[in-house]
CSV table of C-alpha atoms and ligand atoms in Angstrom, one decimal:
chain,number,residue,atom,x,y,z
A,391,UNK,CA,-11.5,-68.9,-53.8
A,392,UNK,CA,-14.8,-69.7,-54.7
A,393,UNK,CA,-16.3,-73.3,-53.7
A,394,UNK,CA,-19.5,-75.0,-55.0
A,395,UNK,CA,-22.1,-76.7,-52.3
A,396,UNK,CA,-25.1,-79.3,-52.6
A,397,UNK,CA,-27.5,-77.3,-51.0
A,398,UNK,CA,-28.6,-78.7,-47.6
A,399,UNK,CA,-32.0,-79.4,-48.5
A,400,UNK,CA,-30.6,-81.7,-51.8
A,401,UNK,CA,-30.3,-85.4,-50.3
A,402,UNK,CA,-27.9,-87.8,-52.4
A,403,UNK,CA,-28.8,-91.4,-52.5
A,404,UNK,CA,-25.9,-93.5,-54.5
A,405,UNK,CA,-27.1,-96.6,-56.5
A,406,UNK,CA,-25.3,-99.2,-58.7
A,407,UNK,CA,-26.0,-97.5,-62.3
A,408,UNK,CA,-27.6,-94.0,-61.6
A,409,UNK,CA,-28.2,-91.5,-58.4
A,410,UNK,CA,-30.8,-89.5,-57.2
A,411,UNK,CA,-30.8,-86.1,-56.0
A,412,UNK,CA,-34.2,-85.5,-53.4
A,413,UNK,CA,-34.9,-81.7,-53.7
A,414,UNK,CA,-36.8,-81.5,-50.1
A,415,UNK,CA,-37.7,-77.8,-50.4
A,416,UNK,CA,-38.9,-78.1,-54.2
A,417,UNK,CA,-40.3,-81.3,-53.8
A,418,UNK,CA,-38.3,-82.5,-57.1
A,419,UNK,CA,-36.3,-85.6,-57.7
A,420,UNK,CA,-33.5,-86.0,-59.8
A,421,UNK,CA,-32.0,-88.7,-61.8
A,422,UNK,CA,-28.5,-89.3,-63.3
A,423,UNK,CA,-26.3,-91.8,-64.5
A,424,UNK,CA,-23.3,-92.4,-62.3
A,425,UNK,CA,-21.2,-91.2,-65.2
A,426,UNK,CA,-22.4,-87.6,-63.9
A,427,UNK,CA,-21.0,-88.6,-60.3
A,428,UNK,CA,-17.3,-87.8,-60.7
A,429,UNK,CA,-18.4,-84.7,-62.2
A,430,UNK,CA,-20.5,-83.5,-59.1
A,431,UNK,CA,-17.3,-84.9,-56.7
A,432,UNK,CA,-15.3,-82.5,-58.7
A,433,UNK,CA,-17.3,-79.6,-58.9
A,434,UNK,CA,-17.3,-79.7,-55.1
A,435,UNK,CA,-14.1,-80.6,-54.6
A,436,UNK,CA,-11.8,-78.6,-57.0
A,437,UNK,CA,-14.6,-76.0,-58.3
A,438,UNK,CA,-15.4,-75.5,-61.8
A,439,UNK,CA,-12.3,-73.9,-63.4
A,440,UNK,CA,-10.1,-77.0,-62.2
A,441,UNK,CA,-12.5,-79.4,-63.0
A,442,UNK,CA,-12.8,-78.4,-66.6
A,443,UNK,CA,-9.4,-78.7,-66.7
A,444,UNK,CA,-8.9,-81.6,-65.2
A,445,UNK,CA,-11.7,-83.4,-68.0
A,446,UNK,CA,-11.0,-81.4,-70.2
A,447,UNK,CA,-12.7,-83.6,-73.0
A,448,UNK,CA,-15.6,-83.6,-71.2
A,449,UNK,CA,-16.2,-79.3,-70.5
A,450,UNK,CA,-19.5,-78.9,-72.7
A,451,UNK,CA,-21.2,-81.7,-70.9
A,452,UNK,CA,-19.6,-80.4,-67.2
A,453,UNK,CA,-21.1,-77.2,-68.0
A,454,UNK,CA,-24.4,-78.5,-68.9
A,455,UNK,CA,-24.3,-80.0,-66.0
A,456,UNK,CA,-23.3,-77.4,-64.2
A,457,UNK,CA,-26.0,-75.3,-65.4
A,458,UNK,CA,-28.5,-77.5,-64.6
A,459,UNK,CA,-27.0,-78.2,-60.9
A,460,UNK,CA,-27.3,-74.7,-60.7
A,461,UNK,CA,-30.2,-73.0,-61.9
A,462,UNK,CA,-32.7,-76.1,-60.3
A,463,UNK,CA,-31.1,-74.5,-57.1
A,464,UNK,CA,-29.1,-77.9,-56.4
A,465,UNK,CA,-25.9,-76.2,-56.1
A,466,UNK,CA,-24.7,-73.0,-55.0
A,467,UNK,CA,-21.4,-70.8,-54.9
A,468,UNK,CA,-19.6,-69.6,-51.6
A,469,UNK,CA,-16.2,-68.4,-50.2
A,470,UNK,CA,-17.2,-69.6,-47.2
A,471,UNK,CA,-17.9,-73.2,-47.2
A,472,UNK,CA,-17.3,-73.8,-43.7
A,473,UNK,CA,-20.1,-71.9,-42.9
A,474,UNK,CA,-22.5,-74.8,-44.4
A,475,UNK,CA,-21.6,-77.5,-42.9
A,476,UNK,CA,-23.6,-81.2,-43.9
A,477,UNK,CA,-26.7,-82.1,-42.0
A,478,UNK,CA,-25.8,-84.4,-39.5
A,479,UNK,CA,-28.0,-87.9,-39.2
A,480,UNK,CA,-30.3,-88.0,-36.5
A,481,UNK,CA,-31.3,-91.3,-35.2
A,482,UNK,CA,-34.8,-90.8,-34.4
A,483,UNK,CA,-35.3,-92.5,-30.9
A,484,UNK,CA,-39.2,-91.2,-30.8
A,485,UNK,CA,-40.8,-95.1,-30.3
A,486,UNK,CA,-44.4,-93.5,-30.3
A,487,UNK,CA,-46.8,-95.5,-32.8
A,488,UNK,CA,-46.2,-94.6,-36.4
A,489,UNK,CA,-49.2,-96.2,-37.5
A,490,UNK,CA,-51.7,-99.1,-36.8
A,491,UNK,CA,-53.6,-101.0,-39.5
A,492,UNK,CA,-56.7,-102.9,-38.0
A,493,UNK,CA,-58.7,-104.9,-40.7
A,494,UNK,CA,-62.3,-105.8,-40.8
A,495,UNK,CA,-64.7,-108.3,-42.6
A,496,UNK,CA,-66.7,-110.4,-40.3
A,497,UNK,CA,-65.2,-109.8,-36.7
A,498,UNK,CA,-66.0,-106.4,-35.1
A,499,UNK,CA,-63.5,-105.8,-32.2
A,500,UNK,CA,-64.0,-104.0,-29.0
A,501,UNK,CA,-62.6,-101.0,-30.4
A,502,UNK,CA,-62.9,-98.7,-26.6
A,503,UNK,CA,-60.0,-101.1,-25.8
A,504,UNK,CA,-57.9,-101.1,-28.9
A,505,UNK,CA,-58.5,-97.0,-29.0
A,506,UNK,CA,-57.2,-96.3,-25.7
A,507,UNK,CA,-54.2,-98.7,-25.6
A,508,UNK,CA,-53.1,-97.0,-29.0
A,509,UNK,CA,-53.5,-93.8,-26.5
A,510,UNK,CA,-51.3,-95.0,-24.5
A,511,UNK,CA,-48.8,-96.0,-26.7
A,512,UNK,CA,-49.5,-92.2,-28.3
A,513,UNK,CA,-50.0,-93.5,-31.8
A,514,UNK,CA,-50.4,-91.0,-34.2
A,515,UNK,CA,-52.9,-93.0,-37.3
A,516,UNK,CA,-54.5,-95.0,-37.3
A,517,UNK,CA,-55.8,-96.9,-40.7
A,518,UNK,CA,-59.2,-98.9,-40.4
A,519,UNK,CA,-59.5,-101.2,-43.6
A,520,UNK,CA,-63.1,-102.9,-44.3
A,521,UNK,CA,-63.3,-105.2,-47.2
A,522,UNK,CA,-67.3,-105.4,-47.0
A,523,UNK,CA,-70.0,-103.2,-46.7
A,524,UNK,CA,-70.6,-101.9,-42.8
A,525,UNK,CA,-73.8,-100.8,-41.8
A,526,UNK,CA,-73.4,-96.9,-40.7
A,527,UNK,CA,-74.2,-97.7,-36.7
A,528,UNK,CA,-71.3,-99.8,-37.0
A,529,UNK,CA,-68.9,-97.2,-38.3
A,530,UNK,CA,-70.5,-94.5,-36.1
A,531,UNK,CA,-69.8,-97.0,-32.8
A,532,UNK,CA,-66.0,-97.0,-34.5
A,533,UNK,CA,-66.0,-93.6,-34.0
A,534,UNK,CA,-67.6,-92.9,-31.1
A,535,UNK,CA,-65.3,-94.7,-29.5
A,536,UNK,CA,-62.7,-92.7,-31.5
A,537,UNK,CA,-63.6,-89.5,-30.3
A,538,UNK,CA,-62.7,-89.8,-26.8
A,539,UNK,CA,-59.0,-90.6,-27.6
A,540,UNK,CA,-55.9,-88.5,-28.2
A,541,UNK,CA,-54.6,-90.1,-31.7
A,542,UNK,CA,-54.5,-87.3,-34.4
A,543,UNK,CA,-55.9,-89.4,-37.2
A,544,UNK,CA,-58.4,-92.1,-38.5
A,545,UNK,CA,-58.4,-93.2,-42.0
A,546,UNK,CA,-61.5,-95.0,-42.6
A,547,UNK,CA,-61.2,-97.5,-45.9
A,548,UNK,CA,-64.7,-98.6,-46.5
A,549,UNK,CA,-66.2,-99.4,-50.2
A,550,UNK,CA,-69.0,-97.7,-51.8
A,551,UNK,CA,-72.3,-99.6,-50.3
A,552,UNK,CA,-74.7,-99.9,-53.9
A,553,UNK,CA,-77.8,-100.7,-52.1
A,554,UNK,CA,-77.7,-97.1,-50.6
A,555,UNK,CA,-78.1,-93.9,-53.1
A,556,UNK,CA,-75.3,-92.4,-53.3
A,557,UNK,CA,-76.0,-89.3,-51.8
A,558,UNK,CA,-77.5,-90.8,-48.4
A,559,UNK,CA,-74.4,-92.3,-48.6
A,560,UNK,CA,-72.2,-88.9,-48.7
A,561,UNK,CA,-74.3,-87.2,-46.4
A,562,UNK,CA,-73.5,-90.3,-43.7
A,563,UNK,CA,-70.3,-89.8,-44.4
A,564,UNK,CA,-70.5,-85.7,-43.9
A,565,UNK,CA,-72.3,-86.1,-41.1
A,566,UNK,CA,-69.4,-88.3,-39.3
A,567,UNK,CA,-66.8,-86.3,-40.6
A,568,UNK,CA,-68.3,-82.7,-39.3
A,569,UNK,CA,-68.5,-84.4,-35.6
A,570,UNK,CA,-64.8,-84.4,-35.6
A,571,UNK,CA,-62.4,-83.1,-38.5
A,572,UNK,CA,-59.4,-85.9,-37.4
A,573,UNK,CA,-61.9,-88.2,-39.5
A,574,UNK,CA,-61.1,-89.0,-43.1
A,575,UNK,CA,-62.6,-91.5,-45.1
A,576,UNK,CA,-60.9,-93.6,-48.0
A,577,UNK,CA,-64.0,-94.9,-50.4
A,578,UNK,CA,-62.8,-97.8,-53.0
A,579,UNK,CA,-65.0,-99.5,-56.1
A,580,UNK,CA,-66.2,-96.1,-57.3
A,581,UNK,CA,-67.7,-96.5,-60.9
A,582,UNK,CA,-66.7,-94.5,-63.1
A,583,UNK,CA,-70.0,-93.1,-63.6
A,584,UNK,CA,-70.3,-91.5,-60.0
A,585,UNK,CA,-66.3,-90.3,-60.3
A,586,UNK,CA,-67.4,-88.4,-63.4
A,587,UNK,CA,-70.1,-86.9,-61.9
A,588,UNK,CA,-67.4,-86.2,-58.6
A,589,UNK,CA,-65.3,-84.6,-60.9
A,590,UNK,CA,-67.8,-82.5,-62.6
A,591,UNK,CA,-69.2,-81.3,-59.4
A,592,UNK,CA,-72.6,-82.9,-60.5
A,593,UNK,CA,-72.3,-84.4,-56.8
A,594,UNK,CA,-71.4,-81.9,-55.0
A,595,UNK,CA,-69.0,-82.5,-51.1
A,596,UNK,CA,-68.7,-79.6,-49.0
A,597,UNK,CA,-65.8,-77.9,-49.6
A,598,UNK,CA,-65.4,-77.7,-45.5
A,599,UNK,CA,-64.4,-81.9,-46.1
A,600,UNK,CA,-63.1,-81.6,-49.2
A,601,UNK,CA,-59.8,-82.4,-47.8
A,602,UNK,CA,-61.0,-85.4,-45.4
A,603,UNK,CA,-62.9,-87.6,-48.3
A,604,UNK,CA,-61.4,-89.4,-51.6
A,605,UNK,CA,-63.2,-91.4,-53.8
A,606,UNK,CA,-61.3,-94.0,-56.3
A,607,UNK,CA,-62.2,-96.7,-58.5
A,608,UNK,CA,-59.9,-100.1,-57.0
A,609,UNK,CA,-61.4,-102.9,-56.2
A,610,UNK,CA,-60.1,-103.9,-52.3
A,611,UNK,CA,-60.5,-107.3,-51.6
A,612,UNK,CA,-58.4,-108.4,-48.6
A,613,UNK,CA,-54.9,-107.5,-46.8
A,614,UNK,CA,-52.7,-109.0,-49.9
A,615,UNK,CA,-54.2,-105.7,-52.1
A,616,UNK,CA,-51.4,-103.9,-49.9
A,617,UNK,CA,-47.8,-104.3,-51.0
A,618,UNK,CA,-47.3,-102.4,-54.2
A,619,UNK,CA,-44.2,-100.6,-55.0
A,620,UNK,CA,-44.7,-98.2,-58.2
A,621,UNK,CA,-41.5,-95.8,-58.4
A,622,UNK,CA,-43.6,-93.6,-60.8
A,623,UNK,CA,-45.7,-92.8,-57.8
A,624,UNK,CA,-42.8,-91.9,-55.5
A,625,UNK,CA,-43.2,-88.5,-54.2
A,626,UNK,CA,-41.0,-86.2,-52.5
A,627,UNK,CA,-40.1,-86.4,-49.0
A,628,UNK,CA,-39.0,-84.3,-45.9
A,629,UNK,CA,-35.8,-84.3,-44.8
A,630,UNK,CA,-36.5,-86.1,-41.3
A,631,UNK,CA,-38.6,-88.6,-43.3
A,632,UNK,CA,-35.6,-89.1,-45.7
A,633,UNK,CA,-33.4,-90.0,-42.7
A,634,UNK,CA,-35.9,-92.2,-41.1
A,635,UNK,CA,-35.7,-94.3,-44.1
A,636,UNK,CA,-31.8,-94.5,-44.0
A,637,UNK,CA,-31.8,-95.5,-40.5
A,638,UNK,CA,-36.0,-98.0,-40.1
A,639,UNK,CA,-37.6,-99.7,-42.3
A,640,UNK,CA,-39.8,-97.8,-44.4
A,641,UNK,CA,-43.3,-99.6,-43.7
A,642,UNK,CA,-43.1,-101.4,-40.8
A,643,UNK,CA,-40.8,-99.2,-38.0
A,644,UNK,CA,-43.3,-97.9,-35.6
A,645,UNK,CA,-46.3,-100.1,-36.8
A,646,UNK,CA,-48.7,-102.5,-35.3
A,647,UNK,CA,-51.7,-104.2,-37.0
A,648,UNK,CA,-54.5,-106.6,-36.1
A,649,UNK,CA,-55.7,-108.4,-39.1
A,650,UNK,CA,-59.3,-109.5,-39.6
A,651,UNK,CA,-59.5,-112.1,-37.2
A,652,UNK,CA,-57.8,-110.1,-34.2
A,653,UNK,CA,-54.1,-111.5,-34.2
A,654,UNK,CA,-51.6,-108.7,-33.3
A,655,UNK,CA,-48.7,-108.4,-36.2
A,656,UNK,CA,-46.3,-106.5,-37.6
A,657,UNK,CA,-48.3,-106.3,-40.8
A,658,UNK,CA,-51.6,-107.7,-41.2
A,659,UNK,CA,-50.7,-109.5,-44.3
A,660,UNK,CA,-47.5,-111.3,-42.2
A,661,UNK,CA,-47.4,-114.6,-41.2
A,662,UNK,CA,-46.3,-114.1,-37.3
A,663,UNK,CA,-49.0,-113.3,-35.3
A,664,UNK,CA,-48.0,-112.3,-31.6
A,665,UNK,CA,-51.0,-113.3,-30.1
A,666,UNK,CA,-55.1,-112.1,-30.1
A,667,UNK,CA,-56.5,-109.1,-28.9
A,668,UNK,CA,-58.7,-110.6,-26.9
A,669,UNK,CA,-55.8,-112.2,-25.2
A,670,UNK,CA,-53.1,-110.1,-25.6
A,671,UNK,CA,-52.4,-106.1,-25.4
A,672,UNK,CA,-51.0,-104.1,-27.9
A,673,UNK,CA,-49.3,-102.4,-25.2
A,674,UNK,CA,-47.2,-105.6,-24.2
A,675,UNK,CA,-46.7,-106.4,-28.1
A,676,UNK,CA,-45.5,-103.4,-28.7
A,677,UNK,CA,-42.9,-102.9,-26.4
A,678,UNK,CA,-41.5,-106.4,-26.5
A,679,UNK,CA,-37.8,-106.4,-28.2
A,680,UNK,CA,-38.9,-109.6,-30.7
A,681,UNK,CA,-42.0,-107.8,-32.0
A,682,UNK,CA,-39.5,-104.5,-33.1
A,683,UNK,CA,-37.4,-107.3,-35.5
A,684,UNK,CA,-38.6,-106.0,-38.8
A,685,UNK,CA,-38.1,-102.0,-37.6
A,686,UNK,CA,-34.1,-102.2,-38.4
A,687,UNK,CA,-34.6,-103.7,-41.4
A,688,UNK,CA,-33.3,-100.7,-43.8
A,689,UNK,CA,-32.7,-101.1,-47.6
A,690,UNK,CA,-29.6,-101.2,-47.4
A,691,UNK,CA,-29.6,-104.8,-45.6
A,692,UNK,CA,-32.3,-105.6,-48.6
A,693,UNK,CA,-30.7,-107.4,-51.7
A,694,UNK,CA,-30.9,-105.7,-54.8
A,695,UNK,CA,-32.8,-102.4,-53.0
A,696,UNK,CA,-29.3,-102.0,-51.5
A,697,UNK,CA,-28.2,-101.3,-54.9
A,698,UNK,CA,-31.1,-99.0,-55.9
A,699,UNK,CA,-30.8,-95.2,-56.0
A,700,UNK,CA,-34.4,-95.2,-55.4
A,701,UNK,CA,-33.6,-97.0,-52.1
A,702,UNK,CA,-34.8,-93.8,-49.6
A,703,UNK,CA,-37.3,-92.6,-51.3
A,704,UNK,CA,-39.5,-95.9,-52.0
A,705,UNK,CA,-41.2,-97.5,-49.5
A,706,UNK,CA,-41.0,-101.6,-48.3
A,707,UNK,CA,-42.9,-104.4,-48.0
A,708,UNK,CA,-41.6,-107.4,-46.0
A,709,UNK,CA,-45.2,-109.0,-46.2
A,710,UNK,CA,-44.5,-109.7,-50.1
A,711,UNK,CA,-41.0,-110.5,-51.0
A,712,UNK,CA,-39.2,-112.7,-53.7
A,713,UNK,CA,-37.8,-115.8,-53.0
A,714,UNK,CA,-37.8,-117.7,-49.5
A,715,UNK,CA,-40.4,-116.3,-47.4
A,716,UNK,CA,-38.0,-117.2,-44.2
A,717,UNK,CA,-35.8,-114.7,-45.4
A,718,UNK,CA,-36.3,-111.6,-44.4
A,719,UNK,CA,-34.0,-109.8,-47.0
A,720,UNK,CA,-35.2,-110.0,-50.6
A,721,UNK,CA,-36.5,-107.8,-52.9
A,722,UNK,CA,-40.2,-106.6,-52.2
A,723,UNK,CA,-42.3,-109.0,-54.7
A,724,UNK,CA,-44.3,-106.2,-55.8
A,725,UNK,CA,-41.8,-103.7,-57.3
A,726,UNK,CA,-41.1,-104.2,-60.6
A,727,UNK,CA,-38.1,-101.9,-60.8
A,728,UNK,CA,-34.8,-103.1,-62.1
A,729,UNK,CA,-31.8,-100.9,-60.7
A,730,UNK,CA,-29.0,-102.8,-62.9
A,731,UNK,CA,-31.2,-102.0,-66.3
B,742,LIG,S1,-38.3,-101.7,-53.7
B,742,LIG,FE1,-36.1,-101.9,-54.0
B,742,LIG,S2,-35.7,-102.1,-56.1
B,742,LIG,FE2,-37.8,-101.4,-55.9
B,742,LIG,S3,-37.7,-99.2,-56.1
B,742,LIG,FE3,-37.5,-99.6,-54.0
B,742,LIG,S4,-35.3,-99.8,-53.5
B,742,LIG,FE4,-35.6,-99.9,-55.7
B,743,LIG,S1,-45.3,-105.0,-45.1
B,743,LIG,FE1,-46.2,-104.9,-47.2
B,743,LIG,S2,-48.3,-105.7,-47.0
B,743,LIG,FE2,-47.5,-105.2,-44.9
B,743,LIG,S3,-48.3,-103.1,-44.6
B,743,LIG,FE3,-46.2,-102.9,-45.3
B,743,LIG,S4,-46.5,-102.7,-47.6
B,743,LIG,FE4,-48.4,-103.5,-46.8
């Protein structure tokens, strides 16, 4: 008897009007009305012989289907089903720093401090976002005090400073990255003009930090510029990053931020603030049970993503949400999505 399997790699996510299929070794995502649901039920279930059978009405568009499960390597045929079993959840108990946001505008903190307790609590990135121009000593004191610490990676978000020529301006920003390659710099309010001349390789960036320096044209004026859900942007995901969005929340599991005036939160754009760095550690934050509310917040507890098939593949906001902001559940604000349409 031959059976038919959803590849291991294909993850299913089950919404109210369609599903997605996550193809995490292709990096594809597919879409179907839940019309198509029984079909794939069957096809596992009784094969493809009985199921034809069984919707007999239906057999062109089964085998259509069919096809399609089948030669975008969603599906495959075996005698020996027993010998694939599912992939088991695994409930990631790794409570290591995700992530840690720290804004800047007119406060510079002591950053030796905030560096080596994010050491300590082994973060793995952490995201620096400055929403006006810094003068390069200040950076280069940033990342001084960066490179004695054992975090893997510093996004820098700074915008493009117009009283310098542009190309003093790269080569500052060449010169810090070639000290230390875990560097990467995020530069908004690009004109057009100098991303045309990017793209055209009239200004020319070392291909050595091609990979640690992007250039784009928004405009970043503050924390509330974060936020936006855009499912056309979604992109594929790994299996253990699939799962960690079944089981945490999708932004803020694993994350700690200080917003521009030094108050520890979950999120800088969040209300709460747990107290200021220059009172408080992030260490003590961190580990304290009230701070870790938001991390078990999954979509499925959120109303209307519960009902989304787009639910673990999307990311969250609970900064920006509709409705009561003392609620914790609603909708992100920003995603314009409609799952029942
Ligand atoms: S935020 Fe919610 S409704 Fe929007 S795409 Fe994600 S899961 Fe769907
Ligand atoms: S909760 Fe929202 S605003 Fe805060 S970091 Fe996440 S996506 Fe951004």
């Amino acid at each position: 008897m031959k059976y038919i399997k959803l590849y291991a790699y294909c993850l299913l996510t089950i919404g109210k009007k369609r599903f997605t299929i996550l193809d995490t070794l292709h990096n594809d995502i597919f879409i179907f009305e839940n019309s198509y649901l029984k079909y794939l039920e069957g096809l596992q279930k009784y094969g493809l012989s009985k199921i034809l059978e069984m919707e007999n009405h239906d057999s062109e568009q089964i085998v259509k289907f069919f096809d399609f499960l089948y030669t975008n390597k969603i599906i495959f045929i075996t005698e020996q089903p027993d010998l694939f079993p599912e992939i088991k959840q695994i409930r990631d108990t790794n409570t290591d720093v995700k992530k840690a946001i720290i804004d800047i505008r007119n406060k510079i903190f002591d950053f030796n401090t905030i560096f080596s307790q994010l050491e300590y609590l082994k973060c793995d990135l952490v995201e620096i976002r400055v929403f006006k121009s810094l003068s390069f000593d200040v950076i280069t004191n940033i990342i001084q005090s960066f490179s004695t610490v054992a975090i893997d990676k510093i996004i820098l978000l700074i915008p493009l400073n117009y009283e310098v020529d542009f190309y003093c301006f790269l080569n500052k920003v060449e010169e810090l990255i070639l000290l230390d390659y875990r560097i990467h710099f995020l530069i908004y309010n690009v004109s057009e003009h100098i991303l045309e001349k990017i793209e055209s390789k009239e200004f020319v960036i070392k291909s050595s930090i091609y990979f640690n320096i992007q250039f784009v044209k928004n405009s970043v004026t503050g924390c509330e510029n974060c936020g936006d859900i855009k499912p056309e942007k979604f992109f594929s995901s790994s299996i253990e990053e699939f799962m960690e969005k079944q089981l945490f929340n999708s932004c803020l599991n694993r994350q700690i931020s200080i917003d521009e005036n030094g108050e520890i939160k979950n999120c800088p754009s969040m209300q709460k603030s747990w107290g200021n760095i220059n009172v408080k550690s992030l260490i003590h934050t961190y580990n304290s049970k009230d701070f870790r509310f938001f991390w078990d917040i999954t979509k499925d507890k959120i109303e209307v993503c519960k009902d989304c098939e787009l639910r673990n593949l999307c990311h969250d906001c609970r900064a920006y949400t509709e409705g009561d902001a003392l609620d914790h559940y609603n909708k992100p604000l920003k995603c314009e999505y409609n799952p029942y349409a």
